[in-house]
């Protein structure tokens, strides 16, 4: 491969790595990584309890 490819790809790879590390740091600092089960169940309410499917595709006949 050409040196130009490495000169372009390496900064992009480092930028991606730095942004992923910052996103993980931000998530840990703001409590996004705590209580996964609570977050997963937050979409359910009394009309659709946890563990009971109320919508189907294709619709039930």
mmCIF file of N, CA and C in Angstrom:
data_model
loop_
_atom_site.group_PDB
_atom_site.id
_atom_site.type_symbol
_atom_site.label_atom_id
_atom_site.label_comp_id
_atom_site.label_asym_id
_atom_site.label_seq_id
_atom_site.Cartn_x
_atom_site.Cartn_y
_atom_site.Cartn_z
ATOM 1 N N UNK A 1 0.833 -1.188 0.000
ATOM 2 C CA UNK A 1 0.000 0.000 0.000
ATOM 3 C C UNK A 1 0.873 1.245 0.000
ATOM 4 N N UNK A 2 0.249 2.288 -0.257
ATOM 5 C CA UNK A 2 0.934 3.560 -0.382
ATOM 6 C C UNK A 2 1.041 4.246 0.978
ATOM 7 N N UNK A 3 2.056 5.066 1.173
ATOM 8 C CA UNK A 3 2.210 5.782 2.439
ATOM 9 C C UNK A 3 1.080 6.778 2.652
ATOM 10 N N UNK A 4 0.489 7.274 1.558
ATOM 11 C CA UNK A 4 -0.606 8.236 1.668
ATOM 12 C C UNK A 4 -1.809 7.620 2.381
ATOM 13 N N UNK A 5 -2.084 6.347 2.108
ATOM 14 C CA UNK A 5 -3.192 5.659 2.773
ATOM 15 C C UNK A 5 -2.995 5.661 4.286
ATOM 16 N N UNK A 6 -1.788 5.326 4.720
ATOM 17 C CA UNK A 6 -1.509 5.301 6.155
ATOM 18 C C UNK A 6 -1.542 6.703 6.757
ATOM 19 N N UNK A 7 -1.115 7.687 6.007
ATOM 20 C CA UNK A 7 -1.129 9.065 6.494
ATOM 21 C C UNK A 7 -2.553 9.577 6.668
ATOM 22 N N UNK A 8 -3.489 9.031 5.912
ATOM 23 C CA UNK A 8 -4.889 9.438 6.031
ATOM 24 C C UNK A 8 -5.635 8.539 7.012
ATOM 25 N N UNK A 9 -5.394 7.234 6.957
ATOM 26 C CA UNK A 9 -6.145 6.282 7.778
ATOM 27 C C UNK A 9 -5.777 6.364 9.258
ATOM 28 N N UNK A 10 -4.521 6.557 9.567
ATOM 29 C CA UNK A 10 -4.095 6.589 10.970
ATOM 30 C C UNK A 10 -4.743 7.729 11.758
ATOM 31 N N UNK A 11 -4.774 8.965 11.269
ATOM 32 C CA UNK A 11 -5.464 10.017 12.032
ATOM 33 C C UNK A 11 -6.957 9.745 12.217
ATOM 34 N N UNK A 12 -7.604 9.192 11.193
ATOM 35 C CA UNK A 12 -9.018 8.860 11.348
ATOM 36 C C UNK A 12 -9.221 7.760 12.383
ATOM 37 N N UNK A 13 -8.350 6.769 12.397
ATOM 38 C CA UNK A 13 -8.450 5.696 13.385
ATOM 39 C C UNK A 13 -8.225 6.240 14.792
ATOM 40 N N UNK A 14 -7.257 7.117 14.938
ATOM 41 C CA UNK A 14 -6.998 7.713 16.252
ATOM 42 C C UNK A 14 -8.144 8.615 16.694
ATOM 43 N N UNK A 15 -8.723 9.342 15.766
ATOM 44 C CA UNK A 15 -9.876 10.185 16.087
ATOM 45 C C UNK A 15 -11.066 9.336 16.522
ATOM 46 N N UNK A 16 -11.297 8.232 15.827
ATOM 47 C CA UNK A 16 -12.380 7.329 16.195
ATOM 48 C C UNK A 16 -12.144 6.723 17.572
ATOM 49 N N UNK A 17 -10.926 6.295 17.846
ATOM 50 C CA UNK A 17 -10.589 5.724 19.149
ATOM 51 C C UNK A 17 -10.778 6.756 20.262
ATOM 52 N N UNK A 18 -10.343 7.980 20.025
ATOM 53 C CA UNK A 18 -10.484 9.031 21.035
ATOM 54 C C UNK A 18 -11.949 9.366 21.283
ATOM 55 N N UNK A 19 -12.754 9.409 20.230
ATOM 56 C CA UNK A 19 -14.173 9.725 20.427
ATOM 57 C C UNK A 19 -14.895 8.588 21.140
ATOM 58 N N UNK A 20 -14.527 7.345 20.864
ATOM 59 C CA UNK A 20 -15.137 6.214 21.570
ATOM 60 C C UNK A 20 -14.745 6.222 23.046
ATOM 61 N N UNK A 21 -13.492 6.521 23.335
ATOM 62 C CA UNK A 21 -13.045 6.591 24.729
ATOM 63 C C UNK A 21 -13.749 7.727 25.465
ATOM 64 N N UNK A 22 -13.922 8.870 24.804
ATOM 65 C CA UNK A 22 -14.624 9.987 25.433
ATOM 66 C C UNK A 22 -16.091 9.643 25.679
ATOM 67 N N UNK A 23 -16.732 8.963 24.725
ATOM 68 C CA UNK A 23 -18.135 8.582 24.900
ATOM 69 C C UNK A 23 -18.289 7.620 26.076
ATOM 70 N N UNK A 24 -17.377 6.685 26.221
ATOM 71 C CA UNK A 24 -17.427 5.760 27.355
ATOM 72 C C UNK A 24 -17.198 6.502 28.668
ATOM 73 N N UNK A 25 -16.265 7.429 28.679
ATOM 74 C CA UNK A 25 -16.008 8.232 29.878
ATOM 75 C C UNK A 25 -17.240 9.058 30.246
ATOM 76 N N UNK A 26 -17.859 9.693 29.250
ATOM 77 C CA UNK A 26 -19.051 10.502 29.494
ATOM 78 C C UNK A 26 -20.179 9.636 30.054
ATOM 79 N N UNK A 27 -20.391 8.454 29.474
ATOM 80 C CA UNK A 27 -21.466 7.574 29.924
ATOM 81 C C UNK A 27 -21.232 7.124 31.362
ATOM 82 N N UNK A 28 -20.004 6.806 31.701
ATOM 83 C CA UNK A 28 -19.703 6.384 33.070
ATOM 84 C C UNK A 28 -19.870 7.542 34.049
ATOM 85 N N UNK A 29 -19.469 8.727 33.648
ATOM 86 C CA UNK A 29 -19.557 9.900 34.525
ATOM 87 C C UNK A 29 -21.003 10.298 34.788
ATOM 88 N N UNK A 30 -21.878 10.132 33.815
ATOM 89 C CA UNK A 30 -23.270 10.555 33.944
ATOM 90 C C UNK A 30 -24.217 9.441 34.366
ATOM 91 N N UNK A 31 -23.700 8.295 34.771
ATOM 92 C CA UNK A 31 -24.540 7.235 35.298
ATOM 93 C C UNK A 31 -25.287 6.428 34.251
ATOM 94 N N UNK A 32 -24.866 6.506 33.001
ATOM 95 C CA UNK A 32 -25.550 5.764 31.949
ATOM 96 C C UNK A 32 -25.254 4.266 32.020
ATOM 97 N N UNK A 33 -24.211 3.874 32.728
ATOM 98 C CA UNK A 33 -23.819 2.473 32.793
ATOM 99 C C UNK A 33 -24.310 1.788 34.066
ATOM 100 N N UNK A 34 -25.186 2.433 34.801
ATOM 101 C CA UNK A 34 -25.724 1.851 36.029
ATOM 102 C C UNK A 34 -27.139 1.360 35.777
ATOM 103 N N UNK A 35 -27.522 0.315 36.446
ATOM 104 C CA UNK A 35 -28.894 -0.209 36.437
ATOM 105 C C UNK A 35 -29.418 -0.463 35.023
ATOM 106 N N UNK A 36 -28.776 -1.395 34.317
ATOM 107 C CA UNK A 36 -29.215 -1.733 32.961
ATOM 108 C C UNK A 36 -30.635 -2.274 32.946
ATOM 109 N N UNK A 37 -30.993 -3.085 33.933
ATOM 110 C CA UNK A 37 -32.325 -3.695 33.965
ATOM 111 C C UNK A 37 -33.414 -2.635 34.122
ATOM 112 N N UNK A 38 -33.158 -1.621 34.918
ATOM 113 C CA UNK A 38 -34.142 -0.555 35.102
ATOM 114 C C UNK A 38 -34.370 0.193 33.792
ATOM 115 N N UNK A 39 -33.316 0.467 33.074
ATOM 116 C CA UNK A 39 -33.443 1.150 31.794
ATOM 117 C C UNK A 39 -34.146 0.303 30.752
ATOM 118 N N UNK A 40 -33.909 -1.002 30.790
ATOM 119 C CA UNK A 40 -34.540 -1.892 29.818
ATOM 120 C C UNK A 40 -36.032 -2.026 30.077
ATOM 121 N N UNK A 41 -36.460 -1.900 31.314
ATOM 122 C CA UNK A 41 -37.874 -2.047 31.655
ATOM 123 C C UNK A 41 -38.621 -0.712 31.629
ATOM 124 N N UNK A 42 -37.939 0.378 31.364
ATOM 125 C CA UNK A 42 -38.597 1.687 31.423
ATOM 126 C C UNK A 42 -39.601 1.903 30.301
ATOM 127 N N UNK A 43 -39.579 1.088 29.256
ATOM 128 C CA UNK A 43 -40.518 1.264 28.148
ATOM 129 C C UNK A 43 -41.852 0.587 28.415
ATOM 130 N N UNK A 44 -41.935 -0.199 29.471
ATOM 131 C CA UNK A 44 -43.169 -0.909 29.784
ATOM 132 C C UNK A 44 -44.008 -0.116 30.776
ATOM 133 N N UNK A 45 -45.334 -0.288 30.686
ATOM 134 C CA UNK A 45 -46.248 0.344 31.633
ATOM 135 C C UNK A 45 -47.349 -0.658 31.971
ATOM 136 N N UNK A 46 -48.438 -0.177 32.566
ATOM 137 C CA UNK A 46 -49.514 -1.069 32.984
ATOM 138 C C UNK A 46 -50.204 -1.732 31.793
ATOM 139 N N UNK A 47 -50.275 -1.032 30.659
ATOM 140 C CA UNK A 47 -50.949 -1.586 29.487
ATOM 141 C C UNK A 47 -50.118 -2.666 28.803
ATOM 142 N N UNK A 48 -48.808 -2.612 28.940
ATOM 143 C CA UNK A 48 -47.928 -3.624 28.367
ATOM 144 C C UNK A 48 -46.927 -4.051 29.436
ATOM 145 N N UNK A 49 -47.292 -5.033 30.243
ATOM 146 C CA UNK A 49 -46.408 -5.463 31.323
ATOM 147 C C UNK A 49 -45.168 -6.180 30.777
ATOM 148 N N UNK A 50 -44.159 -6.273 31.600
ATOM 149 C CA UNK A 50 -42.918 -6.935 31.223
ATOM 150 C C UNK A 50 -43.183 -8.412 30.958
ATOM 151 N N UNK A 51 -42.693 -8.906 29.844
ATOM 152 C CA UNK A 51 -42.810 -10.320 29.523
ATOM 153 C C UNK A 51 -44.045 -10.698 28.748
ATOM 154 N N UNK A 52 -44.954 -9.766 28.496
ATOM 155 C CA UNK A 52 -46.169 -10.072 27.749
ATOM 156 C C UNK A 52 -46.167 -9.271 26.456
ATOM 157 N N UNK A 53 -46.195 -9.974 25.325
ATOM 158 C CA UNK A 53 -46.175 -9.301 24.031
ATOM 159 C C UNK A 53 -47.583 -8.863 23.668
ATOM 160 N N UNK A 54 -47.737 -7.580 23.326
ATOM 161 C CA UNK A 54 -49.054 -7.061 22.966
ATOM 162 C C UNK A 54 -49.128 -6.611 21.517
ATOM 163 N N UNK A 55 -47.998 -6.533 20.843
ATOM 164 C CA UNK A 55 -48.015 -6.167 19.428
ATOM 165 C C UNK A 55 -47.322 -7.265 18.624
ATOM 166 N N UNK A 56 -47.836 -7.544 17.449
ATOM 167 C CA UNK A 56 -47.325 -8.631 16.634
ATOM 168 C C UNK A 56 -47.145 -8.163 15.199
ATOM 169 N N UNK A 57 -46.148 -8.714 14.519
ATOM 170 C CA UNK A 57 -45.995 -8.480 13.091
ATOM 171 C C UNK A 57 -45.622 -9.791 12.446
ATOM 172 N N UNK A 58 -46.340 -10.251 11.526
ATOM 173 C CA UNK A 58 -47.626 -9.759 11.048
ATOM 174 C C UNK A 58 -48.692 -9.942 12.119
ATOM 175 N N UNK A 59 -49.779 -9.180 12.033
ATOM 176 C CA UNK A 59 -50.808 -9.228 13.077
ATOM 177 C C UNK A 59 -51.401 -10.626 13.237
ATOM 178 N N UNK A 60 -51.760 -10.953 14.478
ATOM 179 C CA UNK A 60 -52.431 -12.231 14.735
ATOM 180 C C UNK A 60 -53.811 -12.212 14.110
ATOM 181 N N UNK A 61 -54.234 -13.361 13.606
ATOM 182 C CA UNK A 61 -55.572 -13.442 12.994
ATOM 183 C C UNK A 61 -56.499 -14.207 13.885
#
